[in-house]
Structures are given as structure tokens and as C-alpha cells.
CSV table of C-alpha atoms in Angstrom, one decimal:
chain,number,residue,atom,x,y,z
A,1314,UNK,CA,58.4,-13.7,-17.4
A,1315,UNK,CA,60.0,-10.5,-16.4
A,1316,UNK,CA,58.4,-7.3,-17.7
A,1317,UNK,CA,60.6,-4.3,-18.5
A,1318,UNK,CA,59.9,-0.8,-17.1
A,1319,UNK,CA,58.7,0.2,-20.5
A,1320,UNK,CA,56.2,-2.7,-20.8
A,1321,UNK,CA,54.9,-2.0,-17.4
A,1322,UNK,CA,54.5,1.7,-18.2
A,1323,UNK,CA,52.7,0.9,-21.5
A,1324,UNK,CA,50.3,-1.5,-19.8
A,1325,UNK,CA,49.5,1.2,-17.1
A,1326,UNK,CA,49.0,3.8,-19.8
A,1327,UNK,CA,46.7,1.6,-21.9
A,1328,UNK,CA,44.6,0.8,-18.8
A,1329,UNK,CA,44.4,4.5,-17.9
A,1330,UNK,CA,43.3,5.3,-21.5
A,1331,UNK,CA,40.2,3.1,-21.0
A,1332,UNK,CA,39.1,4.9,-17.8
A,1333,UNK,CA,36.8,7.5,-19.4
A,1334,UNK,CA,33.3,6.6,-18.1
A,1335,UNK,CA,33.2,9.2,-15.4
A,1336,UNK,CA,31.0,12.2,-14.8
A,1337,UNK,CA,34.1,14.2,-13.8
A,1338,UNK,CA,36.0,13.3,-16.9
A,1339,UNK,CA,38.2,16.2,-18.1
A,1340,UNK,CA,39.4,15.9,-21.7
A,1341,UNK,CA,42.4,18.2,-21.4
A,1342,UNK,CA,43.7,16.4,-18.3
A,1343,UNK,CA,43.2,13.0,-20.0
A,1344,UNK,CA,45.1,14.0,-23.1
A,1345,UNK,CA,47.9,15.6,-21.0
A,1346,UNK,CA,48.3,12.3,-19.2
A,1347,UNK,CA,48.5,10.5,-22.6
A,1348,UNK,CA,51.2,12.9,-23.6
A,1349,UNK,CA,53.1,12.3,-20.4
A,1350,UNK,CA,52.9,8.6,-20.8
A,1351,UNK,CA,54.2,8.9,-24.4
A,1352,UNK,CA,57.1,11.1,-23.3
A,1353,UNK,CA,58.1,8.6,-20.6
A,1354,UNK,CA,57.6,5.4,-22.7
A,1355,UNK,CA,59.5,6.5,-25.8
A,1356,UNK,CA,62.0,8.7,-24.0
A,1357,UNK,CA,61.0,11.8,-25.9
A,1358,UNK,CA,61.8,15.5,-25.1
A,1359,UNK,CA,58.1,16.4,-25.1
A,1360,UNK,CA,54.8,15.6,-26.8
A,1361,UNK,CA,51.5,17.2,-27.6
A,1362,UNK,CA,48.1,16.5,-29.1
A,1363,UNK,CA,46.1,18.4,-31.7
A,1364,UNK,CA,42.4,17.7,-31.5
A,1365,UNK,CA,40.5,18.4,-34.7
A,1366,UNK,CA,36.7,18.4,-35.4
A,1367,UNK,CA,34.9,19.1,-38.6
A,1368,UNK,CA,38.1,19.6,-40.5
A,1369,UNK,CA,39.1,22.5,-38.3
A,1370,UNK,CA,41.8,22.9,-35.7
A,1371,UNK,CA,40.1,22.9,-32.3
A,1372,UNK,CA,42.5,22.7,-29.4
A,1373,UNK,CA,46.0,21.7,-28.2
A,1374,UNK,CA,47.2,19.8,-25.2
A,1375,UNK,CA,50.9,19.6,-24.2
A,1376,UNK,CA,52.7,17.2,-22.0
A,1377,UNK,CA,53.5,18.3,-18.4
A,1378,UNK,CA,57.2,18.0,-19.2
A,1379,UNK,CA,58.3,21.0,-21.2
A,1380,UNK,CA,54.6,22.0,-21.8
A,1381,UNK,CA,55.4,25.4,-23.1
A,1382,UNK,CA,57.6,24.1,-25.8
A,1383,UNK,CA,55.1,21.4,-26.9
A,1384,UNK,CA,52.3,24.0,-27.0
A,1385,UNK,CA,54.4,26.4,-29.0
A,1386,UNK,CA,55.3,23.7,-31.6
A,1387,UNK,CA,51.6,22.7,-31.9
A,1388,UNK,CA,50.4,26.3,-32.2
A,1389,UNK,CA,52.8,27.1,-35.0
A,1390,UNK,CA,51.2,24.2,-37.0
A,1391,UNK,CA,47.7,25.7,-36.6
A,1392,UNK,CA,48.6,28.9,-38.4
A,1393,UNK,CA,47.0,29.1,-41.9
A,1394,UNK,CA,49.1,27.3,-44.6
A,1395,UNK,CA,52.0,26.6,-42.1
A,1396,UNK,CA,51.5,22.8,-41.8
A,1397,UNK,CA,53.5,20.4,-39.8
A,1398,UNK,CA,53.7,16.7,-38.8
A,1399,UNK,CA,50.4,16.9,-36.8
A,1400,UNK,CA,48.4,18.2,-39.7
A,1401,UNK,CA,50.1,15.8,-42.2
A,1402,UNK,CA,49.3,12.8,-40.0
A,1403,UNK,CA,45.7,13.9,-39.5
A,1404,UNK,CA,45.3,14.6,-43.2
A,1405,UNK,CA,46.5,11.2,-44.3
A,1406,UNK,CA,45.3,9.2,-41.4
A,1407,UNK,CA,48.8,7.6,-41.2
A,1408,UNK,CA,51.9,8.1,-39.1
A,1409,UNK,CA,54.5,10.6,-40.0
A,1410,UNK,CA,57.8,8.6,-39.2
A,1411,UNK,CA,60.8,10.2,-37.6
A,1412,UNK,CA,61.9,13.3,-39.5
A,1413,UNK,CA,65.2,15.0,-38.6
A,1414,UNK,CA,64.4,18.7,-38.1
A,1415,UNK,CA,67.7,19.7,-39.8
A,1416,UNK,CA,66.9,17.7,-42.9
A,1417,UNK,CA,63.3,19.0,-43.0
A,1418,UNK,CA,64.6,22.5,-42.7
A,1419,UNK,CA,67.0,22.0,-45.6
A,1420,UNK,CA,64.2,20.6,-47.8
A,1421,UNK,CA,62.0,23.5,-46.9
A,1422,UNK,CA,59.4,21.1,-45.3
A,1423,UNK,CA,57.3,22.9,-42.7
A,1424,UNK,CA,59.6,26.0,-42.6
A,1425,UNK,CA,57.9,27.8,-39.8
A,1426,UNK,CA,57.6,24.6,-37.7
A,1427,UNK,CA,61.2,23.6,-38.3
A,1428,UNK,CA,62.5,27.0,-37.5
A,1429,UNK,CA,60.7,27.0,-34.2
A,1430,UNK,CA,61.7,23.4,-33.4
A,1431,UNK,CA,65.4,24.2,-34.0
A,1432,UNK,CA,65.1,27.2,-31.7
A,1433,UNK,CA,63.9,24.8,-29.0
A,1434,UNK,CA,66.7,22.3,-29.6
A,1435,UNK,CA,64.5,19.6,-31.1
A,1436,UNK,CA,66.4,17.1,-33.2
A,1437,UNK,CA,63.5,15.1,-34.7
A,1438,UNK,CA,59.8,14.7,-34.7
A,1439,UNK,CA,57.1,12.2,-35.6
A,1440,UNK,CA,53.3,12.1,-35.4
A,1441,UNK,CA,50.6,9.5,-35.3
A,1442,UNK,CA,46.8,9.9,-35.8
A,1443,UNK,CA,44.3,9.7,-33.0
A,1444,UNK,CA,42.0,7.4,-34.9
A,1445,UNK,CA,38.9,5.4,-33.9
A,1446,UNK,CA,38.4,3.0,-36.9
A,1447,UNK,CA,37.7,5.4,-39.7
A,1448,UNK,CA,37.1,8.4,-37.5
A,1449,UNK,CA,40.0,10.8,-37.1
A,1450,UNK,CA,40.0,12.9,-33.9
A,1451,UNK,CA,43.4,14.6,-34.2
A,1452,UNK,CA,47.1,13.7,-34.0
A,1453,UNK,CA,49.8,13.0,-31.4
A,1454,UNK,CA,53.0,14.8,-32.1
A,1455,UNK,CA,56.3,13.7,-30.4
A,1456,UNK,CA,59.4,15.9,-30.2
A,1457,UNK,CA,62.8,14.2,-29.9
A,1458,UNK,CA,65.8,15.8,-28.3
A,1459,UNK,CA,69.4,15.2,-29.5
A,1460,UNK,CA,71.0,12.1,-28.0
A,1461,UNK,CA,72.7,12.7,-24.7
A,1462,UNK,CA,76.5,13.0,-24.6
A,1463,UNK,CA,77.3,10.9,-21.5
A,1464,UNK,CA,76.2,7.3,-21.4
A,1465,UNK,CA,72.8,6.5,-19.8
A,1466,UNK,CA,72.9,5.8,-16.0
A,1467,UNK,CA,73.0,2.1,-15.1
A,1468,UNK,CA,69.5,0.5,-14.8
A,1469,UNK,CA,67.8,3.1,-17.0
A,1470,UNK,CA,65.9,1.5,-19.9
A,1471,UNK,CA,67.4,2.2,-23.3
A,1472,UNK,CA,65.2,4.3,-25.5
A,1473,UNK,CA,63.3,2.4,-28.2
A,1474,UNK,CA,64.3,2.7,-31.8
A,1475,UNK,CA,62.6,5.0,-34.3
A,1476,UNK,CA,60.1,2.4,-35.7
A,1477,UNK,CA,59.3,1.0,-32.3
A,1478,UNK,CA,58.7,4.6,-30.9
A,1479,UNK,CA,56.2,5.2,-33.6
A,1480,UNK,CA,54.4,1.9,-33.0
A,1481,UNK,CA,54.3,2.6,-29.2
A,1482,UNK,CA,52.9,6.1,-29.8
A,1483,UNK,CA,50.3,4.7,-32.2
A,1484,UNK,CA,49.1,2.2,-29.6
A,1485,UNK,CA,48.7,5.0,-27.1
A,1486,UNK,CA,46.9,7.2,-29.6
A,1487,UNK,CA,44.5,4.5,-30.7
A,1488,UNK,CA,43.7,3.6,-27.1
A,1489,UNK,CA,43.0,7.3,-26.3
A,1490,UNK,CA,40.8,7.6,-29.4
A,1491,UNK,CA,38.8,4.6,-28.2
A,1492,UNK,CA,38.6,6.1,-24.7
A,1493,UNK,CA,37.4,9.5,-26.1
A,1494,UNK,CA,34.8,7.7,-28.3
A,1495,UNK,CA,33.5,5.7,-25.4
A,1496,UNK,CA,33.3,8.9,-23.2
A,1497,UNK,CA,31.4,10.7,-25.9
A,1498,UNK,CA,28.9,7.8,-26.1
A,1499,UNK,CA,28.6,7.8,-22.3
A,1500,UNK,CA,27.9,11.5,-22.2
A,1501,UNK,CA,25.3,11.1,-25.0
A,1502,UNK,CA,23.6,8.2,-23.2
A,1503,UNK,CA,23.5,10.1,-20.0
A,1504,UNK,CA,21.9,13.2,-21.7
A,1505,UNK,CA,19.4,10.9,-23.4
A,1506,UNK,CA,18.6,9.2,-20.1
A,1507,UNK,CA,18.1,12.6,-18.5
A,1508,UNK,CA,15.7,13.7,-21.3
A,1509,UNK,CA,13.7,10.4,-21.0
A,1510,UNK,CA,13.5,10.8,-17.2
A,1511,UNK,CA,12.3,14.4,-17.6
A,1512,UNK,CA,9.7,13.4,-20.2
A,1513,UNK,CA,8.5,10.6,-17.9
A,1514,UNK,CA,8.3,12.9,-14.9
A,1515,UNK,CA,6.3,15.4,-17.0
A,1516,UNK,CA,4.0,12.7,-18.1
A,1517,UNK,CA,3.4,11.5,-14.6
A,1518,UNK,CA,2.7,15.0,-13.3
A,1519,UNK,CA,0.4,15.6,-16.3
A,1520,UNK,CA,-1.7,12.6,-15.5
A,1521,UNK,CA,-1.8,13.5,-11.8
A,1522,UNK,CA,-3.0,17.1,-12.6
A,1523,UNK,CA,-5.6,15.8,-15.0
A,1524,UNK,CA,-6.9,13.2,-12.5
A,1525,UNK,CA,-7.0,15.7,-9.6
A,1526,UNK,CA,-8.9,18.3,-11.5
A,1527,UNK,CA,-11.3,15.8,-13.1
A,1528,UNK,CA,-12.1,14.5,-9.7
A,1529,UNK,CA,-12.6,18.0,-8.2
A,1530,UNK,CA,-14.8,19.1,-11.0
A,1531,UNK,CA,-16.5,15.7,-11.6
A,1532,UNK,CA,-15.6,15.8,-15.3
A,1533,UNK,CA,-13.6,13.9,-17.8
A,1534,UNK,CA,-9.7,14.0,-17.8
A,1535,UNK,CA,-9.6,15.5,-21.3
A,1536,UNK,CA,-11.9,18.3,-20.3
A,1537,UNK,CA,-9.9,18.9,-17.2
A,1538,UNK,CA,-6.7,19.1,-19.2
A,1539,UNK,CA,-8.3,21.5,-21.7
A,1540,UNK,CA,-9.3,23.8,-18.8
A,1541,UNK,CA,-5.8,23.7,-17.3
A,1542,UNK,CA,-4.3,24.6,-20.7
A,1543,UNK,CA,-6.7,27.5,-21.1
A,1544,UNK,CA,-5.7,28.7,-17.6
A,1545,UNK,CA,-2.0,28.6,-18.5
A,1546,UNK,CA,-2.6,30.4,-21.7
A,1547,UNK,CA,-4.6,33.1,-20.0
A,1548,UNK,CA,-2.0,33.6,-17.3
A,1549,UNK,CA,0.8,33.5,-19.8
A,1550,UNK,CA,2.4,30.6,-17.9
A,1551,UNK,CA,4.3,27.7,-19.4
A,1552,UNK,CA,2.1,24.6,-19.4
A,1553,UNK,CA,4.8,22.6,-17.6
A,1554,UNK,CA,4.8,25.1,-14.8
A,1555,UNK,CA,1.0,25.1,-14.6
A,1556,UNK,CA,0.9,21.3,-14.4
A,1557,UNK,CA,3.6,21.2,-11.6
A,1558,UNK,CA,1.8,23.9,-9.6
A,1559,UNK,CA,-1.6,22.1,-10.1
A,1560,UNK,CA,-0.1,19.0,-8.5
A,1561,UNK,CA,1.5,21.0,-5.7
A,1562,UNK,CA,-1.8,22.8,-5.1
A,1563,UNK,CA,-0.2,26.3,-5.5
A,1564,UNK,CA,-2.3,27.6,-8.5
A,1565,UNK,CA,-4.8,30.3,-8.0
A,1566,UNK,CA,-7.9,28.2,-7.2
A,1567,UNK,CA,-10.5,30.8,-8.2
A,1568,UNK,CA,-8.7,31.6,-11.4
A,1569,UNK,CA,-8.4,27.9,-12.2
A,1570,UNK,CA,-12.0,27.2,-11.3
A,1571,UNK,CA,-13.1,29.9,-13.7
A,1572,UNK,CA,-11.9,27.7,-16.5
A,1573,UNK,CA,-13.7,24.6,-15.3
A,1574,UNK,CA,-15.8,22.8,-18.0
A,1575,UNK,CA,-19.4,23.7,-18.0
A,1576,UNK,CA,-22.0,20.9,-17.9
A,1577,UNK,CA,-23.5,20.3,-21.3
């Protein structure tokens, strides 16, 4: 079976969308790559992503190709009460199909957005939600240029139709939403693992300090720990620091011995 250039590009884009489990992951770069893939696969003029959290507009990412235009068309949608295809798609959780900019302008739909889009020579737009199951993360907005006058060069793949373009963009958006979700879980698990490791290290040091002091003073470990805690309080030193320094042997020995438990 022969795969078309578009099918190969889509497969590569979906594979890249899953590659998010990295300590060096950069959200802006990741979403820009998604926008770039979308522009290439559907033959768009440009594309951009609006990320939303907590019902508030958070950030924008534009495709590398004509990035300034994409960012301008995203930014105008973020202004209070301006609206636009991105916000409509995010608000409903459904795609906004191809909308001719001229028709939207005539119908007074998104007036500020359509005025800006016409200024940039955009002929149509559509948007799809970035959705992970029931969780909405934002929207992918695609900007379509007028059809070219001369025929396409031989060998260049024909641009997909309007419905197919929306389906392809939705596939990319859902793959990206899954990738972002997995990356967020990865970061949370790493943070939790770090906290658990820190707690374990602290516990091991605590037991070491108690054992060392109990042996030195020939007393119980609970009495040794109470003495170390009194010393830390008197010196206005965090207990964690006192424990670490007790293990290292860098605490003031005379000061610490002054807190040693007295025989009953």
C-alpha cells in the first residue's frame, strides 16, 4: 500500500505528539510543532493554539509559518467580549467548521476578529478543541488563505476538503491534548517521587542522628532525639539542619552535650 505525503506527515505528527515524557519538555515548542504540522497537513495559511485553564485565557502559540499573523489573530480573540472561533470551540467543546471570513463579517460575527483577518488576507477559518476526554485544554485555530490562482505544481498533494481538514486538525488536537495530559502526570509523579525521596532521606538521617547520640550518651533514642530538638530550638536552627549536621559531626559538641539527658 502506497502512503501519500499527507498520510506520512500525519503519522509523523501523531507520533511526535506522544513524545512528551521528557525532563526538557517545553510546552510552547511542542504546541508550535503541532501548529506547524497542522499547517503542512491541511495546506493552511497559518495556525495557532489558545491554551485555557480555569476558564481564563492563559497563553497563545503560533505556527512558525506566518507566526506574527497567527498570534495577532489569537490575541484579538482574547480581548474582553471580542470572541472568535477559538473561544467558540473551547466554549462548546466542539469544532467550529470552515467559516468564510467575508460571510462572517457581513453577519457581524466576531467583528474585531474578522476585520483583523481580512486585513491579513485570510479567506476562511476553523477551530477544533484541544480535548482530553471531558477535559478541555484550549483550541487549535486554523487560518485559510484564498485559493491560489495558478494550478498547483505537479507532484504537490492536493489540499484536503473542508470537512477532511477539520477531521485532520481534530486528530492532531486530540493527540496533543493526550500528550499534554501525560506530560502533566509525568511531572506530578516526578515531583511526588522527589518528595518521597526527600522524606526517606530525612527519616534515614534522623534515625542515624538519634542512634549516634544515644550511643554517645548511653541513653535511649527518644531521649537523644528530645535533646537534639532542644538544641535546635535553643540555637534557632531548623531541625532538619540540626539532624544533618549531627550526622556530619559538625554541630557544636559542647552546646549539644549541654542538652544531653540527665540520668534519672
